[in-house]
Amino acid sequence: MAEESNNKFRDLLSGFEKACRARGLRLTHQRLEIFKRLAERPSHPTAEDIYRKVRRNLRTISLDTVYRTLSTFEDHGLIRRIQAVDNVARFDTNLHPHHHLICIKCKKIEDFYWPDFDELAYPESATEWGKIDSGHVELWGYCRKCRRKLKKVK
Ligand SMILES: [Zn+2]
Ligand SMILES: [Zn+2]
């Protein structure tokens, strides 16, 4: 891991530990393992991705336990669930306001920041609908890697 992402990982982890303590959520080995695998790159894994990784260290864990733990994290606001590609839930440890770039081909989801957008007021057509809690932008397309591959085929 590069130094920068290593630091990011450590920040995420210590943030998680602090948040667990603040919410009275017991920091079990299992929960910690699941969060660690979640905080590793690539970001936005599915529950199954995490299950496959966690199983290397926790051989007896079940997919169901992973699902339940992720729901607990989500209920406590420790992670975000995004329902983006193929209707499979993906999980996000980045709790800062951000948006997503989604590749149609490889289904990778990357974060991007758009402060100008975040400062915009919601249009009337949205506020009249009800109370807006949160929102984010999804931009879909082909990532650089997939575009390069596509060009080679054609
Ligand atoms: Zn791609
Ligand atoms: Zn994200």
PDB file of C-alpha atoms and ligand atoms in Angstrom:
ATOM      1  CA  MET A   1       0.000   0.000   0.000  1.00  0.00           C
ATOM      2  CA  ALA A   2       1.244   3.481  -0.847  1.00  0.00           C
ATOM      3  CA  GLU A   3       1.968   5.771   2.069  1.00  0.00           C
ATOM      4  CA  GLU A   4      -0.975   8.046   1.350  1.00  0.00           C
ATOM      5  CA  SER A   5      -3.560   5.260   1.238  1.00  0.00           C
ATOM      6  CA  ASN A   6      -1.931   3.707   4.281  1.00  0.00           C
ATOM      7  CA  ASN A   7      -2.555   6.903   6.232  1.00  0.00           C
ATOM      8  CA  LYS A   8      -6.091   7.065   4.926  1.00  0.00           C
ATOM      9  CA  PHE A   9      -6.670   3.509   6.104  1.00  0.00           C
ATOM     10  CA  ARG A  10      -5.350   4.346   9.569  1.00  0.00           C
ATOM     11  CA  ASP A  11      -7.552   7.466   9.757  1.00  0.00           C
ATOM     12  CA  LEU A  12     -10.607   5.471   8.762  1.00  0.00           C
ATOM     13  CA  LEU A  13      -9.834   2.834  11.328  1.00  0.00           C
ATOM     14  CA  SER A  14      -9.279   5.216  14.216  1.00  0.00           C
ATOM     15  CA  GLY A  15     -12.425   7.144  13.210  1.00  0.00           C
ATOM     16  CA  PHE A  16     -14.344   3.892  13.280  1.00  0.00           C
ATOM     17  CA  GLU A  17     -13.011   2.907  16.697  1.00  0.00           C
ATOM     18  CA  LYS A  18     -13.884   6.315  18.109  1.00  0.00           C
ATOM     19  CA  ALA A  19     -17.388   6.225  16.599  1.00  0.00           C
ATOM     20  CA  CYS A  20     -17.999   2.742  18.032  1.00  0.00           C
ATOM     21  CA  ARG A  21     -17.010   3.889  21.499  1.00  0.00           C
ATOM     22  CA  ALA A  22     -19.172   7.017  21.209  1.00  0.00           C
ATOM     23  CA  ARG A  23     -22.185   4.902  20.235  1.00  0.00           C
ATOM     24  CA  GLY A  24     -21.558   2.195  22.809  1.00  0.00           C
ATOM     25  CA  LEU A  25     -21.026  -0.392  20.079  1.00  0.00           C
ATOM     26  CA  ARG A  26     -18.779  -3.202  21.239  1.00  0.00           C
ATOM     27  CA  LEU A  27     -15.573  -3.370  19.219  1.00  0.00           C
ATOM     28  CA  THR A  28     -15.323  -7.117  18.696  1.00  0.00           C
ATOM     29  CA  HIS A  29     -12.541  -8.735  16.714  1.00  0.00           C
ATOM     30  CA  GLN A  30     -15.113  -9.749  14.132  1.00  0.00           C
ATOM     31  CA  ARG A  31     -16.483  -6.243  13.680  1.00  0.00           C
ATOM     32  CA  LEU A  32     -12.988  -4.844  13.429  1.00  0.00           C
ATOM     33  CA  GLU A  33     -11.993  -7.410  10.778  1.00  0.00           C
ATOM     34  CA  ILE A  34     -15.085  -6.635   8.735  1.00  0.00           C
ATOM     35  CA  PHE A  35     -14.479  -2.907   8.915  1.00  0.00           C
ATOM     36  CA  LYS A  36     -10.820  -3.322   7.971  1.00  0.00           C
ATOM     37  CA  ARG A  37     -11.671  -5.326   4.873  1.00  0.00           C
ATOM     38  CA  LEU A  38     -14.283  -2.706   4.055  1.00  0.00           C
ATOM     39  CA  ALA A  39     -11.836   0.158   4.406  1.00  0.00           C
ATOM     40  CA  GLU A  40      -9.266  -1.454   2.137  1.00  0.00           C
ATOM     41  CA  ARG A  41      -9.216  -0.671  -1.503  1.00  0.00           C
ATOM     42  CA  PRO A  42     -10.988  -1.182  -3.837  1.00  0.00           C
ATOM     43  CA  SER A  43     -13.614   0.997  -2.277  1.00  0.00           C
ATOM     44  CA  HIS A  44     -17.328   0.272  -2.266  1.00  0.00           C
ATOM     45  CA  PRO A  45     -17.218  -3.523  -2.004  1.00  0.00           C
ATOM     46  CA  THR A  46     -20.305  -5.742  -1.874  1.00  0.00           C
ATOM     47  CA  ALA A  47     -21.099  -7.862   1.197  1.00  0.00           C
ATOM     48  CA  GLU A  48     -19.816 -10.911  -0.708  1.00  0.00           C
ATOM     49  CA  ASP A  49     -16.518  -9.199  -1.521  1.00  0.00           C
ATOM     50  CA  ILE A  50     -16.034  -8.545   2.178  1.00  0.00           C
ATOM     51  CA  TYR A  51     -17.099 -12.055   3.123  1.00  0.00           C
ATOM     52  CA  ARG A  52     -14.495 -13.573   0.792  1.00  0.00           C
ATOM     53  CA  LYS A  53     -11.746 -11.426   2.310  1.00  0.00           C
ATOM     54  CA  VAL A  54     -12.797 -11.802   5.946  1.00  0.00           C
ATOM     55  CA  ARG A  55     -12.982 -15.581   5.636  1.00  0.00           C
ATOM     56  CA  ARG A  56      -9.208 -15.746   5.221  1.00  0.00           C
ATOM     57  CA  ASN A  57      -8.801 -14.689   8.858  1.00  0.00           C
ATOM     58  CA  LEU A  58     -12.118 -15.770  10.334  1.00  0.00           C
ATOM     59  CA  ARG A  59     -12.735 -19.195   8.866  1.00  0.00           C
ATOM     60  CA  THR A  60     -16.060 -19.865  10.558  1.00  0.00           C
ATOM     61  CA  ILE A  61     -17.794 -16.605   9.723  1.00  0.00           C
ATOM     62  CA  SER A  62     -20.957 -16.790   7.612  1.00  0.00           C
ATOM     63  CA  LEU A  63     -22.148 -14.488   4.865  1.00  0.00           C
ATOM     64  CA  ASP A  64     -25.208 -13.828   6.988  1.00  0.00           C
ATOM     65  CA  THR A  65     -23.059 -12.537   9.843  1.00  0.00           C
ATOM     66  CA  VAL A  66     -21.271 -10.225   7.431  1.00  0.00           C
ATOM     67  CA  TYR A  67     -24.622  -8.885   6.186  1.00  0.00           C
ATOM     68  CA  ARG A  68     -25.876  -8.367   9.715  1.00  0.00           C
ATOM     69  CA  THR A  69     -22.686  -6.636  10.823  1.00  0.00           C
ATOM     70  CA  LEU A  70     -22.817  -4.304   7.817  1.00  0.00           C
ATOM     71  CA  SER A  71     -26.436  -3.437   8.648  1.00  0.00           C
ATOM     72  CA  THR A  72     -25.438  -2.685  12.232  1.00  0.00           C
ATOM     73  CA  PHE A  73     -22.650  -0.385  10.990  1.00  0.00           C
ATOM     74  CA  GLU A  74     -25.116   1.296   8.679  1.00  0.00           C
ATOM     75  CA  ASP A  75     -27.757   1.750  11.395  1.00  0.00           C
ATOM     76  CA  HIS A  76     -25.152   3.471  13.533  1.00  0.00           C
ATOM     77  CA  GLY A  77     -24.085   5.746  10.699  1.00  0.00           C
ATOM     78  CA  LEU A  78     -20.599   4.230  10.524  1.00  0.00           C
ATOM     79  CA  ILE A  79     -20.845   3.386   6.842  1.00  0.00           C
ATOM     80  CA  ARG A  80     -23.125   4.231   3.945  1.00  0.00           C
ATOM     81  CA  ARG A  81     -24.986   1.799   1.759  1.00  0.00           C
ATOM     82  CA  ILE A  82     -25.213   2.609  -1.914  1.00  0.00           C
ATOM     83  CA  GLN A  83     -27.532   0.852  -4.288  1.00  0.00           C
ATOM     84  CA  ALA A  84     -25.883   1.523  -7.562  1.00  0.00           C
ATOM     85  CA  VAL A  85     -24.882  -1.293  -9.865  1.00  0.00           C
ATOM     86  CA  ASP A  86     -27.088  -4.284 -10.736  1.00  0.00           C
ATOM     87  CA  ASN A  87     -29.131  -3.599  -7.610  1.00  0.00           C
ATOM     88  CA  VAL A  88     -26.428  -5.091  -5.421  1.00  0.00           C
ATOM     89  CA  ALA A  89     -25.728  -3.113  -2.277  1.00  0.00           C
ATOM     90  CA  ARG A  90     -22.240  -1.669  -2.003  1.00  0.00           C
ATOM     91  CA  PHE A  91     -20.774  -0.251   1.156  1.00  0.00           C
ATOM     92  CA  ASP A  92     -18.922   2.998   1.604  1.00  0.00           C
ATOM     93  CA  THR A  93     -16.662   4.026   4.470  1.00  0.00           C
ATOM     94  CA  ASN A  94     -16.301   7.573   3.175  1.00  0.00           C
ATOM     95  CA  LEU A  95     -18.744   9.631   5.224  1.00  0.00           C
ATOM     96  CA  HIS A  96     -17.638  13.002   3.860  1.00  0.00           C
ATOM     97  CA  PRO A  97     -19.995  14.554   1.309  1.00  0.00           C
ATOM     98  CA  HIS A  98     -18.958  13.074  -2.014  1.00  0.00           C
ATOM     99  CA  HIS A  99     -20.244  11.756  -5.298  1.00  0.00           C
ATOM    100  CA  HIS A 100     -19.641   8.674  -7.377  1.00  0.00           C
ATOM    101  CA  LEU A 101     -18.155   7.818 -10.744  1.00  0.00           C
ATOM    102  CA  ILE A 102     -19.474   4.449 -11.851  1.00  0.00           C
ATOM    103  CA  CYS A 103     -18.036   2.371 -14.677  1.00  0.00           C
ATOM    104  CA  ILE A 104     -20.689   0.550 -16.716  1.00  0.00           C
ATOM    105  CA  LYS A 105     -18.164  -2.083 -17.770  1.00  0.00           C
ATOM    106  CA  CYS A 106     -16.114  -3.062 -14.702  1.00  0.00           C
ATOM    107  CA  LYS A 107     -18.681  -1.761 -12.165  1.00  0.00           C
ATOM    108  CA  LYS A 108     -16.009   0.026 -10.174  1.00  0.00           C
ATOM    109  CA  ILE A 109     -17.271   2.944  -8.120  1.00  0.00           C
ATOM    110  CA  GLU A 110     -14.917   5.803  -7.394  1.00  0.00           C
ATOM    111  CA  ASP A 111     -15.406   8.817  -5.169  1.00  0.00           C
ATOM    112  CA  PHE A 112     -15.151  12.332  -6.438  1.00  0.00           C
ATOM    113  CA  TYR A 113     -15.690  15.673  -4.755  1.00  0.00           C
ATOM    114  CA  TRP A 114     -17.784  18.487  -6.124  1.00  0.00           C
ATOM    115  CA  PRO A 115     -17.897  21.350  -3.605  1.00  0.00           C
ATOM    116  CA  ASP A 116     -19.644  23.722  -6.045  1.00  0.00           C
ATOM    117  CA  PHE A 117     -22.480  21.288  -6.372  1.00  0.00           C
ATOM    118  CA  ASP A 118     -22.701  20.662  -2.611  1.00  0.00           C
ATOM    119  CA  GLU A 119     -23.334  24.369  -2.063  1.00  0.00           C
ATOM    120  CA  LEU A 120     -26.254  24.542  -4.478  1.00  0.00           C
ATOM    121  CA  ALA A 121     -29.755  24.836  -3.042  1.00  0.00           C
ATOM    122  CA  TYR A 122     -32.209  22.160  -4.106  1.00  0.00           C
ATOM    123  CA  PRO A 123     -34.641  23.326  -6.805  1.00  0.00           C
ATOM    124  CA  GLU A 124     -38.262  23.933  -5.923  1.00  0.00           C
ATOM    125  CA  SER A 125     -39.354  20.845  -7.825  1.00  0.00           C
ATOM    126  CA  ALA A 126     -37.398  18.806  -5.287  1.00  0.00           C
ATOM    127  CA  THR A 127     -38.203  20.716  -2.098  1.00  0.00           C
ATOM    128  CA  GLU A 128     -41.919  20.689  -2.899  1.00  0.00           C
ATOM    129  CA  TRP A 129     -41.800  16.925  -3.025  1.00  0.00           C
ATOM    130  CA  GLY A 130     -41.002  16.650   0.686  1.00  0.00           C
ATOM    131  CA  LYS A 131     -38.043  16.972   3.006  1.00  0.00           C
ATOM    132  CA  ILE A 132     -34.658  16.238   1.452  1.00  0.00           C
ATOM    133  CA  ASP A 133     -32.287  14.481   3.790  1.00  0.00           C
ATOM    134  CA  SER A 134     -29.273  13.909   1.642  1.00  0.00           C
ATOM    135  CA  GLY A 135     -28.343  13.396  -1.939  1.00  0.00           C
ATOM    136  CA  HIS A 136     -25.451  12.611  -4.170  1.00  0.00           C
ATOM    137  CA  VAL A 137     -24.602  12.549  -7.823  1.00  0.00           C
ATOM    138  CA  GLU A 138     -23.808   9.426  -9.812  1.00  0.00           C
ATOM    139  CA  LEU A 139     -21.959   9.807 -13.065  1.00  0.00           C
ATOM    140  CA  TRP A 140     -21.941   6.736 -15.263  1.00  0.00           C
ATOM    141  CA  GLY A 141     -19.574   5.924 -18.070  1.00  0.00           C
ATOM    142  CA  TYR A 142     -16.453   3.997 -18.972  1.00  0.00           C
ATOM    143  CA  CYS A 143     -13.380   4.363 -16.793  1.00  0.00           C
ATOM    144  CA  ARG A 144     -10.017   5.027 -18.426  1.00  0.00           C
ATOM    145  CA  LYS A 145      -8.935   1.388 -18.146  1.00  0.00           C
ATOM    146  CA  CYS A 146     -12.093   0.045 -19.760  1.00  0.00           C
ATOM    147  CA  ARG A 147     -12.017   2.694 -22.469  1.00  0.00           C
ATOM    148  CA  ARG A 148      -8.498   1.660 -23.372  1.00  0.00           C
ATOM    149  CA  LYS A 149      -9.551  -1.983 -23.613  1.00  0.00           C
ATOM    150  CA  LEU A 150     -12.589  -1.108 -25.717  1.00  0.00           C
ATOM    151  CA  LYS A 151     -10.447   0.838 -28.171  1.00  0.00           C
ATOM    152  CA  LYS A 152      -8.156  -2.139 -28.622  1.00  0.00           C
ATOM    153  CA  VAL A 153     -11.040  -4.470 -29.480  1.00  0.00           C
ATOM    154  CA  LYS A 154     -12.514  -2.130 -32.072  1.00  0.00           C
TER     155      LYS A 154
HETATM  156 ZN    ZN B   1     -14.121   0.259 -15.902  1.00  0.00          ZN
HETATM  157 ZN    ZN B   2     -18.077   6.666  -2.052  1.00  0.00          ZN
END
